Structure formats: structure tokens, C-alpha cells
Amino acid sequence: MPMRRTALALALVAAAVAAHAAPRGMTATDLVSFDRVSAPTLSPDGKRVVFTLREADLDANKAAIALWLTDIDGKTAPRRLTASGSSANSAQFSPDGRALFFLSSRSGSMQVWRLDLSGGEAQQVTHYALDVGGFKLAPDGKSIAFSLEVFTDCADLGCTSKRLEEASAKRSSGVLYDSLFVRHWDTWMDGRRSQLFVSALDATHRAAAAPVRVSRGIEGDVPSKPFGDAGEYAWAPDGKSLVFSARVAGKGEPWSTNFDLYRSDVAGSAAPQNLTEDNPAWDTAPTFSADGRTLYYTAMKRPGFEADRYAIMAKTLATGATREIAPQWDRSAGALTLSHDGRTLYTAADDMGEHPLFAIDIASGEATRVVGGGAIEGFDVGRDIVVFARSTLTAPANLFRAQSGGSQETPLATFNNARLAEVRFGEYEQFEFAGANGDTVHGYVVKPWNYSAGNTYPVAFIIHGGPQGSMGNSFHYRWNPQSYAGAGYAAVFIDFHGSTGYGQAFTDAISGDWGGKPLEDLQKGWAAALAKYDFLDGDRACALGASYGGYMINWIAGNWNDPWKCLVNHDGVFDTRSMGYVTEELWFTEWENGGTPYEQPANYEKWNPVNHVAKWRVPMLVVQGEKDYRVPVDQGLSTFTALQRRGIESQLLYFPDENHWVLRPQNSVHWHATVIGWLDRHTKVGE
């Protein structure tokens, strides 16, 4: 039987088996095994879209990312472009659409590769001893901009390689620092910076051995660390220069959010020009108009505040004149994509418990929701269409297309269908209530997968982190409400004051008030949920949270512990004063508390959980990652020590290889089993 027919037959058998399988709730194994669609990119002619698919190998305890391609008409099934065994990402079409450039680790390090879409094997474009961090093709496809981590005082790449070899050969392990950052997110710093380079491509599409460093003289990271990407730099349409975002703050870098946009010519013959020196806050996401005369970008207005609203800006490069687009749109813009006619900017932003795609009319500033119904996790824009990856509370992300105005929505991929055949998700509903100051606050409730009218169910009350974040209609791979619904729990979560997507004033309301209005919202939201949904068993409920949510668990333990049978604190702040000295991004604690711990000691103590340990009584599970430098390990150990010393039932789940998140598949399964087991112990006794 031909291979395609065999595959079809096997698929039909699998579908038939799944159709007769007993329905069940989602498990942690399901969660980590789902394929994850992201990063859709349209071909220049708009007829095809390439995207990434993350596939987990639970047995090997790792995941790999592959590139897939499909036609935009949805008439053909997606096909895999890159082989398993190594990861590939960051795909970009050549200007003529005949080839695909991408990052891959197949050579042993992360390099740029080129695949001729007419056939043949991929060819390596860059051959550097250092990993390529990201890249962008020039508009004509004849050059490439990319980032490498180098020692900035080195004249060439060989110097960086030699220093790394010498450091590895040293018999002493000591490292001497004279300024912060000494560590960031989950990495101790070794003195290297991410820098931006440009290389011409020869006739065989091979990059030069000695690229030009166009960010020379910038003592900062391009792109930024730890989560910056190629969206932080852009080619000018004529290919003669680039604009990139960078923070140059010297010893004050850990308490500065002053990112500026710099312009550099591709020859690197002059120092980069600062285009946004007049704004002491965050400028990023540069996007050129087609004629190169206007630079669009996003900008915050308040220095030191990482959760300020990103406004959309337009700068006339010839004169330097700048104006804000859509100043009345009270949302914080994400990455920008310009429409083909140059009249519209597309961006995704948090909005009322979802993360929709918006179209912003450049002339009028009018913002129109194009695609909603969940969380847009990546998108691209063609002449008259948009392609996007979207997830919901009941569906992992999949690939869709729609007309540019959002009509005629069509699925382009159906990954995970076999895995989902027997899984039943809990139904969800958004609700609202009067919270602190009488303001309208929103929350969600998710029913257990096996909900039956007239029954009551134990509750997982989940508190999101950030704190300037949102928990709503999306499919999360760590804090997913369906994990609890699948175990027979109802889930409730509240977007308290400080959450994003409800206007900047609502987001601002948490700063300096961590234990005030947010706690009041949680209390009133819990009461509102109990009053509205009779299937919630308020006598069998546990509260859970991570990061700021973990802080709130510690705060609740001493200030609102009556409703809870148990608590779960993942990487949560225990001592706000200590946190002000031990976390790596100091701008966060200093903004939230109005200064440093020695300048504003009363502010740090006002909402400090450590001052209320004497009132703790509820059993608590503490989870902590060793490589978490945002909320470091001492915070988790201190929490567990306080619980044990108080004689309160408690456990510590410690991951020596995880950071602020739990990322490894087997660790995630272990995490979920421990957390659900903790909830079961305290809420299902006597069932």
C-alpha cells in the first residue's frame, strides 16, 4: 500500500478508536504533549504561510520546534519542512518567495540556514563559532542582520571565542564583578553583550566570515535580555541602515527602563544615532513606512515603570517631528505590522480578559478589533488577509486566516485533534462585579470537565502573576485552569486592580498598594462567584498563585486565610524588603515601592508578608526553582522555613534546573501531580 494511503488508513483507525474512547478530563501529560503552533509568516505573494510547531518528547524530556508550510486557501494539509532531531525557528521568506531562511541548531550551534522551496536540502548561511540569536533579511535579500553575544571590547569574533576558551580552561571558578547585573533571569553574566551585525550574502547565499558590527559603541544588549527578539530592530526600506532598540545605562542598568531607538548605517562607519533621546522611558518595536520617511514604534512615557502603556508613535525622520497615533485608545500596544497600503498598523493587545488583534488607522487613530475570541499568539498581514495563531480556554493554539477586517475566518491547521478526541474541557464564563472603589472588575469561572447540574465541586482559586498581567481566555501551558477542571475542580480567577487590558489607570492602581485593592478585589470576586455559581463549594477551596500570585498567597496566609483549606505558593515574594535587595531587575521593586528599601523603608514594610507570619495557619505547598533570579530561592526557602517553624503542614517542591517557570516536560508533569495531590489531600477528604 502506498505510504500516503497507509498513513490515511492509520489516521482513520485512530479516529475511530478515539471516537469510542471514554471521555475524560485533561491531564498534565496531555498539556505538555500538545503541539504548539506559533509565528505564522506569509509569503510575499500571500499564497502560503510558514509557521512553527513545537513538539514535545516526554520520554526524552525535551521539546523541539519545526517549520511547517501550508497554502493560504486551506485546501491542502500543512507539510513539514524541517526534520526532527533539531530545532528550527524564526522563518523568513526571501523577497521573491522562492526560499526560506531560518535558524537551526542542526550543525551543533544555532546558525542561519536557507531552504530552496523548489526542492533540495537546506544550506547553511552563517558559519560562526558563536550562536546566532536572531536575524532579519534585508529588503532586497542580499544582506542579513543578526545578533551574536560578544565581548564588546573585542575587535573581531575570534577574540570572543578565544576568551571563552580561556575562561573554560581556568582552574579557578571565581568571577569578579564590579557592577550589576551579576545575573539576569536565569543566567549569571559573563561580560558578553548581544550585539547587532550585518553581512552581505555572496552568490551562494553565504554570509561573510567577518561581519560588520553596526551596534559598535553601544554598551547594551541588542536585542534586549532576557526576552528581546528580532522585533527590536528593523531594516530601512533602502537597505542602507537599520534602527534598533537598546538601553545604555552603565552601572544604572538594573534600575533603568530607558531604551532608545538608534539608527546605524550598514557599513558601521559612524556611531549609531539616538533617535529618541528626548524620551527617558522605553522605546522599541521600530517599523518603517514603505517609503522610509516615517518610523513607527511603541513608547512608554514614565521612566522606571516596566508596565506603563506602550503608545504607538510616528516619527518623521527628516524633521524629527513625533506624534502619537491613537492617543485615546487606552490599551498597551504590542509589536507593530504595517498594512500593504501603509494606512493601517496591526497589533495585538490585552483587552477585557482576552488578547485580540487590532487594526489602528494611522490617519484617524481609530482602533478596531479585527480578531478576538481568545488570545492571538502571533500574526502576519497580507494584502487583504491576516493569518494568526489563536488559543482559548478550551483549545491550544491553532492556525487561522481571515479577511483583513476579520470576516470569513477559516482554520488552516487542526493539530492536536487526535489528542483532543477523548478530552472534555470544562465550560467557562466571564463574570463581573463591583470591586475596590466600586470599579467594575472581571473574572472567569471554569466548570469541572464532568460537571453535572445540581452537584457541587471543590475550587481552585488561581491568582495571576505580573502583577501587571492578565489571566483570561487563553490556553496556558503552566497555569492552565483546565488542569484543575480535568481533575474534577472548578476554577475561579480574577483580573484584580493592576491587571492589564482594562485601561492604564486600572493597571497603575496596584503600584504601592500590593496588599490593598488587589486583595479587596479577590475577596469581592470570590464572594461574587460563590453567589452567582451554585456549583462552587466554598468550604472546599484552595488558593494558588505564582510570582506576584505567590506573593499574594503569602499575604493571604496572614490577612485572609478563613476561606482556604490549602494554599500553593510558586516562586512568590516572602519578604518585600529582602526582595528589594536580591532581585535582579531593581526597577521593578523600586517603582512598585516608590524608591529603594533604604529610601522608602515604610513602603516596603506596609504590605510585607513577613510581618504577618504569626497569623499563618493554612497548610501551604511551596514551589521554588533554583535558577529563578527574579524571585530568588531565598524567598521560597524563607516561606518554607516560616511554615515549618510555625508547625503548619507544608511541603517544598524544589527544582534545581528550573527558573521562574517550569519548562521541562517531566518537571511539568511532576509539578501538576504534586499540586493536584496537595489540593486533593485538603479538599476531597471524605468524598
XYZ file of C-alpha atoms in Angstrom:
687
model
C 0.000 0.000 0.000
C 1.458 3.434 -0.872
C 2.777 5.376 2.124
C 0.142 8.144 1.871
C -2.686 5.610 1.831
C -1.149 3.769 4.784
C -0.964 6.999 6.781
C -4.562 7.794 5.878
C -5.718 4.350 6.945
C -3.901 4.622 10.266
C -5.400 8.048 10.837
C -8.908 6.702 10.187
C -8.322 3.813 12.593
C -7.036 6.219 15.264
C -10.056 8.466 14.756
C -12.427 5.503 15.046
C -10.759 4.336 18.254
C -10.828 7.846 19.709
C -14.498 8.213 18.810
C -15.322 5.232 21.039
C -12.913 6.112 23.859
C -14.408 7.106 27.175
C -14.406 10.881 27.653
C -12.079 12.257 30.311
C -10.624 15.470 31.616
C -7.315 16.964 30.522
C -4.223 15.719 32.347
C -0.774 17.238 32.804
C 0.580 14.687 30.337
C -1.908 15.968 27.781
C -0.902 19.542 28.495
C 2.817 19.061 27.938
C 2.236 16.805 24.918
C 0.103 19.180 22.868
C 1.690 20.528 19.704
C 2.060 24.309 19.876
C 1.507 26.445 16.784
C 3.114 29.893 16.616
C 4.864 32.521 14.487
C 2.867 32.486 11.228
C 4.670 34.261 8.369
C 3.139 34.945 4.958
C 4.987 34.511 1.676
C 5.475 37.710 -0.368
C 2.674 36.719 -2.750
C 0.346 35.969 0.175
C -0.423 32.452 -1.042
C 1.477 30.431 1.560
C 2.213 30.671 5.247
C 5.072 29.136 7.183
C 4.733 28.599 10.924
C 6.486 26.873 13.799
C 5.250 23.778 15.588
C 6.660 22.851 18.977
C 6.539 19.108 19.598
C 7.291 17.616 23.000
C 9.122 14.321 23.523
C 8.052 13.299 27.003
C 10.353 10.269 27.120
C 13.373 12.372 26.190
C 12.168 15.185 28.487
C 12.607 17.860 25.855
C 10.834 19.623 23.034
C 11.827 20.588 19.513
C 10.493 23.208 17.122
C 9.957 22.506 13.430
C 8.868 24.611 10.465
C 5.688 23.775 8.587
C 4.192 25.228 5.411
C 0.634 25.389 4.129
C -1.321 27.123 1.402
C -3.436 30.054 2.487
C -6.559 28.720 0.741
C -6.764 25.900 3.295
C -7.274 23.257 0.604
C -4.075 21.330 1.320
C -2.803 19.865 4.571
C 0.223 21.524 6.182
C 3.547 19.862 5.395
C 6.689 19.671 7.467
C 9.742 21.495 6.111
C 12.435 20.712 8.674
C 13.390 17.343 10.075
C 13.081 16.188 13.659
C 16.148 15.974 15.878
C 16.999 19.671 15.889
C 15.036 22.864 16.362
C 14.235 25.394 13.656
C 12.534 28.745 14.081
C 12.409 32.403 13.007
C 11.449 31.650 9.417
C 11.597 34.434 6.792
C 10.837 34.221 3.100
C 13.284 35.589 0.569
C 11.873 38.663 -1.203
C 10.971 36.564 -4.261
C 9.311 33.890 -2.104
C 11.397 31.088 -3.590
C 13.455 30.338 -0.495
C 13.084 30.261 3.245
C 15.702 31.479 5.707
C 15.545 30.203 9.277
C 17.508 29.493 12.442
C 18.504 25.915 13.179
C 20.794 24.071 15.579
C 21.351 21.170 13.169
C 25.066 21.979 12.778
C 25.661 21.857 16.524
C 25.166 25.568 17.144
C 22.362 27.970 16.245
C 23.001 29.320 12.735
C 21.036 30.765 9.813
C 20.056 28.325 7.055
C 18.428 28.671 3.642
C 15.966 26.233 2.089
C 15.090 26.376 -1.615
C 11.354 25.717 -1.669
C 11.542 24.146 -5.122
C 13.462 21.228 -3.640
C 16.788 20.120 -2.200
C 18.433 20.244 1.203
C 18.830 23.350 3.344
C 22.184 25.118 3.082
C 23.983 26.828 5.947
C 24.222 30.609 5.568
C 26.226 31.587 8.657
C 29.224 29.642 9.953
C 30.195 31.368 13.165
C 31.711 29.889 16.302
C 29.045 31.779 18.272
C 25.308 31.102 18.308
C 23.160 33.425 16.207
C 20.454 34.866 18.455
C 18.091 36.144 15.756
C 18.174 37.657 12.282
C 16.386 39.704 9.628
C 16.910 39.682 5.881
C 17.497 42.979 4.135
C 14.609 44.151 1.919
C 16.477 43.064 -1.229
C 17.545 39.744 0.316
C 21.215 40.411 -0.395
C 22.280 41.109 3.194
C 21.389 39.864 6.621
C 21.303 41.487 10.057
C 21.776 39.195 13.041
C 22.773 39.195 16.691
C 25.704 37.499 18.429
C 26.858 37.593 22.039
C 30.342 39.103 22.128
C 32.720 40.930 24.423
C 32.190 44.498 23.265
C 35.860 45.462 23.571
C 36.840 42.705 21.138
C 37.729 43.790 17.618
C 36.568 40.551 15.999
C 34.641 37.354 16.688
C 37.814 35.350 17.176
C 38.647 37.422 20.228
C 35.354 36.468 21.899
C 35.859 32.790 21.077
C 39.388 32.868 22.482
C 38.249 34.480 25.743
C 35.540 31.887 26.206
C 38.065 29.099 25.665
C 40.453 30.684 28.167
C 37.688 31.055 30.759
C 36.724 27.400 30.293
C 40.329 26.316 30.803
C 40.805 28.286 34.032
C 41.388 26.184 37.140
C 39.739 28.786 39.349
C 35.950 29.182 39.225
C 35.844 32.638 40.802
C 34.285 35.519 38.870
C 34.929 39.114 39.902
C 32.194 41.717 39.278
C 32.319 45.465 39.711
C 28.715 46.330 38.749
C 25.212 44.920 38.371
C 23.774 42.922 36.581
C 25.703 39.993 38.016
C 22.840 37.720 36.993
C 19.652 38.170 34.984
C 16.534 35.970 34.779
C 18.304 32.578 34.974
C 21.866 33.310 33.870
C 24.971 34.601 35.608
C 26.561 37.246 33.425
C 29.978 36.597 31.869
C 30.590 40.049 30.399
C 29.228 39.409 26.913
C 26.618 41.583 25.238
C 24.179 40.750 22.488
C 25.235 42.925 19.555
C 23.855 43.567 16.074
C 25.883 42.615 12.987
C 25.358 42.890 9.235
C 26.806 40.755 6.488
C 26.354 40.729 2.731
C 25.426 37.367 1.223
C 27.536 36.094 -1.656
C 26.257 34.353 -4.789
C 25.930 31.088 -2.844
C 23.962 32.879 -0.083
C 26.842 32.520 2.374
C 27.489 35.221 4.981
C 30.898 36.808 5.373
C 33.315 35.405 7.928
C 33.910 38.907 9.307
C 30.549 40.696 9.656
C 30.176 44.399 10.461
C 29.083 45.253 13.998
C 26.542 48.040 13.464
C 25.859 48.441 17.192
C 29.510 49.165 17.956
C 29.818 51.681 20.773
C 26.522 50.586 22.357
C 27.194 49.188 25.827
C 23.872 47.412 25.943
C 22.132 44.379 24.520
C 20.646 44.307 21.023
C 18.157 42.739 21.275
C 17.451 43.163 24.968
C 17.762 40.401 27.545
C 16.207 38.121 28.594
C 13.258 38.090 26.162
C 14.161 40.504 23.365
C 13.986 39.338 19.759
C 14.371 40.498 16.173
C 11.274 42.663 16.587
C 13.562 45.147 18.328
C 15.379 46.068 15.104
C 14.280 46.890 11.566
C 15.824 47.487 8.148
C 15.203 50.754 6.366
C 13.432 50.068 3.034
C 16.508 51.080 1.025
C 18.642 48.562 2.943
C 21.271 51.188 3.809
C 20.575 51.444 7.544
C 18.883 49.794 10.487
C 17.087 51.069 13.567
C 17.389 49.129 16.817
C 16.295 49.478 20.440
C 18.898 49.462 23.202
C 19.388 50.549 26.782
C 22.690 52.287 27.514
C 22.607 52.920 31.236
C 26.049 51.988 32.562
C 26.041 50.967 36.204
C 22.420 52.081 36.493
C 21.163 49.469 34.030
C 19.377 47.282 36.653
C 17.148 50.186 37.688
C 16.676 51.813 34.273
C 13.962 51.263 31.661
C 15.365 53.881 29.292
C 15.527 52.066 25.976
C 16.169 54.320 22.988
C 15.984 53.795 19.240
C 19.307 54.100 17.430
C 19.969 54.330 13.707
C 23.135 52.905 12.188
C 24.347 52.626 8.624
C 25.138 49.098 7.454
C 28.803 49.915 6.970
C 29.162 50.725 10.669
C 31.239 53.734 9.666
C 29.716 56.097 12.229
C 28.425 55.863 15.769
C 24.724 54.941 15.949
C 22.427 57.978 16.124
C 19.975 58.189 19.036
C 16.540 58.974 17.578
C 14.546 59.108 20.837
C 16.943 60.764 23.256
C 14.179 63.100 24.430
C 12.166 60.216 25.915
C 13.727 58.817 29.132
C 11.383 55.810 29.094
C 11.070 52.701 26.900
C 11.126 52.992 23.061
C 11.000 49.822 20.979
C 9.390 47.848 18.109
C 10.614 50.023 15.187
C 8.713 49.694 11.894
C 9.424 51.762 8.756
C 6.873 53.122 6.322
C 7.316 51.777 2.797
C 8.985 55.000 1.612
C 11.334 55.074 4.607
C 10.288 58.567 5.625
C 8.366 57.625 8.757
C 9.370 55.421 11.659
C 6.572 53.838 13.661
C 7.360 52.441 17.105
C 5.956 51.966 20.596
C 6.929 54.094 23.567
C 6.280 54.328 27.270
C 6.241 57.720 28.968
C 7.282 57.063 32.575
C 10.916 56.076 33.220
C 11.431 53.203 35.604
C 7.976 51.674 35.064
C 8.051 48.455 33.026
C 4.235 48.152 32.894
C 3.494 51.617 31.532
C 1.255 51.839 28.480
C 3.019 51.354 25.151
C 1.753 54.190 22.954
C 2.064 53.971 19.158
C 4.305 56.721 17.817
C 5.152 58.090 14.369
C 8.395 59.985 13.758
C 9.108 61.925 10.576
C 12.780 61.125 10.121
C 13.666 64.187 8.050
C 12.485 66.643 10.704
C 12.365 64.561 13.885
C 8.738 65.573 14.443
C 6.878 62.973 16.503
C 3.197 62.369 17.135
C 1.224 59.750 18.989
C -1.189 57.650 16.972
C -4.420 56.649 18.745
C -3.804 58.568 21.998
C -7.407 57.882 23.054
C -7.007 54.096 22.688
C -6.373 53.093 26.302
C -4.539 49.859 25.599
C -0.863 48.938 25.520
C 0.274 48.018 22.011
C 2.410 45.033 21.160
C 4.584 44.504 18.082
C 3.516 46.501 15.031
C 2.869 45.304 11.477
C 2.152 47.785 8.683
C -0.552 47.054 6.110
C 0.447 46.840 2.440
C -1.236 50.148 1.619
C 0.567 51.851 4.512
C -2.630 53.173 6.076
C -3.053 50.758 8.981
C -0.957 49.343 11.791
C -1.864 45.950 13.220
C -1.065 44.995 16.802
C -2.263 42.598 19.496
C -3.063 43.867 22.986
C -4.696 42.712 26.212
C -8.347 43.690 26.265
C -11.044 42.720 28.782
C -9.651 39.280 29.597
C -8.625 38.436 26.021
C -5.684 39.261 23.717
C -7.250 40.280 20.368
C -5.756 41.626 17.153
C -6.445 45.318 16.465
C -6.191 47.472 13.355
C -5.140 51.066 14.040
C -5.972 53.633 11.360
C -2.862 55.806 11.122
C -4.651 58.958 10.000
C -7.516 58.994 12.496
C -6.135 56.829 15.307
C -9.299 54.742 15.316
C -8.720 51.274 16.789
C -10.819 48.372 15.504
C -10.855 44.868 16.936
C -10.159 42.582 13.974
C -9.996 39.137 15.538
C -10.872 38.212 19.119
C -12.396 35.183 20.757
C -9.291 34.251 22.719
C -5.580 35.076 22.682
C -3.744 35.954 19.456
C -0.310 34.382 19.872
C 1.209 35.504 16.574
C 0.029 37.049 13.315
C 1.026 38.349 9.919
C -0.720 40.625 7.442
C -1.134 40.215 3.679
C -2.738 42.488 1.085
C -6.274 41.573 2.058
C -5.885 38.845 4.678
C -4.478 38.203 8.120
C -3.116 34.893 9.387
C -2.924 34.234 13.088
C -2.383 31.661 15.797
C -5.109 31.758 18.447
C -5.796 29.840 21.629
C -8.763 29.827 24.006
C -9.555 28.377 27.402
C -10.740 25.235 25.609
C -8.277 24.954 22.713
C -4.491 25.018 22.286
C -3.278 27.470 19.667
C -4.055 26.667 16.057
C -3.612 28.467 12.758
C -6.347 30.563 11.104
C -6.848 33.056 8.292
C -9.390 35.835 7.860
C -10.021 38.840 5.681
C -8.133 41.921 6.822
C -11.267 43.173 8.558
C -11.743 39.895 10.425
C -14.502 38.300 8.337
C -14.501 34.836 6.709
C -12.421 33.221 9.433
C -11.044 29.847 8.303
C -8.892 27.255 10.119
C -5.677 26.359 8.299
C -4.445 23.618 10.630
C -6.000 21.113 13.004
C -3.130 19.932 15.141
C -3.930 18.040 18.362
C -7.249 16.733 17.056
C -6.321 13.122 17.826
C -5.098 14.024 21.305
C -8.253 16.014 21.959
C -10.688 13.383 20.702
C -11.428 11.936 24.131
C -10.616 15.026 26.216
C -13.505 17.097 27.547
C -12.753 20.616 28.687
C -14.663 22.454 31.368
C -17.040 25.134 30.109
C -16.102 28.694 31.039
C -17.796 32.023 31.574
C -16.607 35.549 32.250
C -18.345 37.476 35.017
C -18.070 40.928 36.534
C -18.641 42.535 39.909
C -18.056 45.751 41.832
C -14.533 45.622 43.241
C -12.372 48.113 45.105
C -13.550 51.729 44.815
C -16.747 50.380 43.229
C -14.861 49.783 39.971
C -16.052 47.036 37.639
C -13.722 44.040 37.912
C -13.816 40.924 35.724
C -13.149 37.297 36.400
C -13.655 33.856 34.884
C -15.133 30.631 36.196
C -14.386 27.237 34.641
C -16.573 24.236 35.370
C -15.123 20.763 36.017
C -14.893 18.652 32.869
C -17.521 16.276 34.273
C -19.886 18.960 35.573
C -23.395 17.811 36.374
C -26.123 20.271 37.343
C -27.053 20.093 40.989
C -23.633 18.921 42.179
C -21.028 20.997 43.963
C -17.280 20.872 43.349
C -14.066 21.844 45.117
C -12.456 25.018 43.790
C -9.010 26.092 42.632
C -8.844 29.874 43.146
C -5.965 30.962 40.894
C -4.183 34.315 41.316
C -2.173 35.554 38.340
C 1.339 36.963 38.444
C 2.874 40.072 36.973
C 1.315 41.700 38.870
C 0.618 43.803 35.776
C -0.713 40.884 33.771
C -3.989 39.176 32.971
C -5.475 35.717 33.232
C -8.338 35.083 30.866
C -9.400 33.396 27.652
C -6.176 31.696 26.581
C -4.556 28.283 26.742
C -1.669 28.494 29.209
C 0.968 25.766 29.408
C 1.834 26.231 33.080
C -1.154 27.768 34.880
C -3.964 26.281 32.848
C -7.387 26.208 34.559
C -8.260 23.106 32.565
C -5.592 21.222 34.535
C -7.831 21.632 37.575
C -11.080 21.165 35.659
C -9.641 17.880 34.378
C -9.036 16.762 37.964
C -12.619 17.486 38.981
C -12.208 21.040 40.246
C -13.949 24.239 39.325
C -11.547 27.129 38.753
C -12.045 30.816 39.529
C -9.611 33.611 38.635
C -9.905 37.380 38.932
C -8.305 40.216 36.957
C -7.812 42.411 40.022
C -6.677 46.065 40.083
C -3.248 46.034 38.440
C -4.310 43.731 35.614
C -3.725 44.726 32.005
C -6.366 45.188 29.326
C -8.764 47.419 31.286
C -7.082 50.787 30.818
C -3.797 52.137 32.137
C -5.333 53.697 35.261
C -6.591 50.257 36.283
C -3.103 48.811 35.724
C -1.458 51.636 37.677
C -3.728 51.059 40.670
C -1.629 48.256 42.137
C 1.657 50.160 42.426
C 2.286 50.974 46.081
C -0.836 49.018 47.024
C 0.068 45.345 46.595
C -1.970 44.125 49.542
C -4.786 46.694 49.298
C -7.119 46.987 46.310
C -5.997 43.667 44.750
C -6.876 41.796 47.937
C -10.212 43.569 48.113
C -10.929 42.571 44.503
C -10.044 38.958 45.235
C -12.292 38.931 48.293
C -15.218 40.518 46.468
C -14.639 38.393 43.389
C -14.704 35.225 45.480
C -17.937 36.338 47.152
C -19.472 37.240 43.777
C -18.524 33.883 42.271
C -19.994 31.976 45.216
C -23.217 33.978 44.965
C -23.543 33.509 41.203
C -22.441 29.898 40.699
C -24.084 27.363 42.987
C -21.764 24.548 41.868
C -18.807 26.164 43.704
C -18.205 24.572 47.109
C -16.823 27.424 49.171
C -15.965 25.045 52.013
C -13.593 23.050 49.812
C -11.351 25.631 48.168
C -7.633 26.226 47.810
C -5.878 29.379 46.598
C -2.888 29.146 44.255
C -0.510 31.619 42.658
C 2.959 32.246 41.239
C 5.279 35.262 41.258
C 3.032 38.141 42.381
C 0.361 35.468 42.762
C 2.766 33.692 45.103
C 3.285 36.944 46.989
C -0.490 37.223 47.352
C -0.641 33.671 48.714
C 1.826 34.715 51.416
C -0.196 37.881 52.039
C -3.454 35.918 52.164
C -1.889 33.469 54.620
C -1.752 36.241 57.199
C -4.605 38.505 56.083
C -7.413 36.415 54.537
C -6.958 32.774 55.410
C -10.523 31.915 56.508
C -11.889 30.536 53.198
C -8.970 28.275 52.304
C -8.319 24.629 53.033
C -4.861 24.899 51.480
C -2.532 27.262 49.667
C 0.027 26.852 46.858
C 2.846 29.385 46.503
C 5.091 29.125 43.438
C 8.160 31.420 43.388
C 6.366 34.010 45.494
C 7.785 37.005 47.360
C 8.070 36.363 51.105
C 9.892 39.490 52.279
C 9.428 42.636 50.161
C 12.376 44.354 51.834
C 14.721 41.449 51.099
C 13.288 41.252 47.594
C 14.353 44.850 47.015
C 17.967 43.817 47.523
C 18.094 40.342 45.955
C 16.057 40.542 42.737
C 17.954 41.393 39.544
C 15.645 43.921 37.835
C 15.622 46.598 40.507
C 13.435 48.985 38.516
C 10.501 46.722 39.320
C 10.694 46.800 43.113
C 11.752 50.440 43.163
C 8.807 51.592 41.060
C 6.308 49.483 42.949
C 7.525 50.809 46.305
C 8.387 54.374 45.347
C 12.147 54.062 45.785
C 14.825 51.850 47.283
C 14.382 49.957 50.578
C 16.680 52.416 52.361
C 14.894 55.460 50.914
C 11.331 54.232 51.494
C 11.506 51.565 54.208
C 7.905 52.141 55.312
C 6.620 51.421 51.802
C 8.387 48.075 51.727
C 7.034 47.122 55.126
C 3.423 48.227 54.555
C 2.479 45.183 52.502
C 5.226 42.828 53.652
C 4.040 39.226 54.223
C 6.905 38.535 56.629
C 5.274 40.838 59.168
C 2.180 38.597 59.373
C 3.717 35.141 59.719
C 2.393 34.859 63.280
C -1.137 34.684 61.827
C -0.360 31.925 59.314
C -2.339 28.700 59.890
C -3.381 27.196 56.499
C -1.377 24.292 55.003
C 0.858 25.508 52.165
C 2.769 23.890 49.322
C 5.829 25.945 48.349
C 7.400 25.555 44.886
C 10.774 27.078 44.046
C 13.232 26.981 41.157
C 16.927 27.319 41.923
C 17.624 29.312 38.734
C 14.922 31.890 39.461
C 16.773 35.168 39.829
C 13.608 37.266 39.535
C 12.179 35.905 42.821
C 15.259 34.099 44.102
C 15.427 30.855 46.019
C 15.822 32.549 49.414
C 12.209 33.754 49.157
C 10.880 30.201 48.773
C 13.176 28.779 51.442
C 12.175 31.538 53.851
C 8.496 30.776 53.246
C 9.015 27.071 53.909
C 11.128 27.767 56.985
C 8.414 30.021 58.418
C 5.776 27.346 57.840
C 7.849 24.579 59.358
C 8.889 26.671 62.336
C 5.232 27.579 62.946
C 4.324 23.882 62.836
C 1.990 24.333 59.845
C 1.535 21.412 57.475
C 3.697 22.230 54.477
C 5.781 20.841 51.646
C 8.576 22.255 49.487
C 8.812 21.212 45.832
C 12.280 22.293 44.675
C 13.546 22.261 41.074
C 17.338 22.703 40.789
C 17.121 23.093 36.991
C 14.151 25.477 36.580
C 13.911 29.256 36.569
C 10.842 31.406 37.345
C 8.862 28.928 35.226
C 8.682 25.133 34.999
C 9.639 24.308 31.425
C 10.893 20.741 31.177
C 8.090 18.319 30.250
C 8.727 15.800 33.035
C 9.137 18.589 35.586
C 5.794 19.986 34.491
C 4.109 16.620 34.969
C 5.737 16.336 38.414
C 4.605 19.879 39.274
C 0.998 19.209 38.311
C 0.877 15.856 40.120
C 2.209 17.476 43.290
C -0.106 20.472 43.138
C -3.238 18.438 42.338
C -2.250 15.929 45.004
C -1.972 18.758 47.540
C -5.414 20.067 46.613
C -6.899 16.575 46.742
C -5.475 15.966 50.195
C -7.164 19.048 51.603
C -10.425 19.308 49.654
C -11.568 15.801 48.788
C -11.361 14.124 52.179
C -14.494 12.096 52.836
C -15.736 12.028 49.228
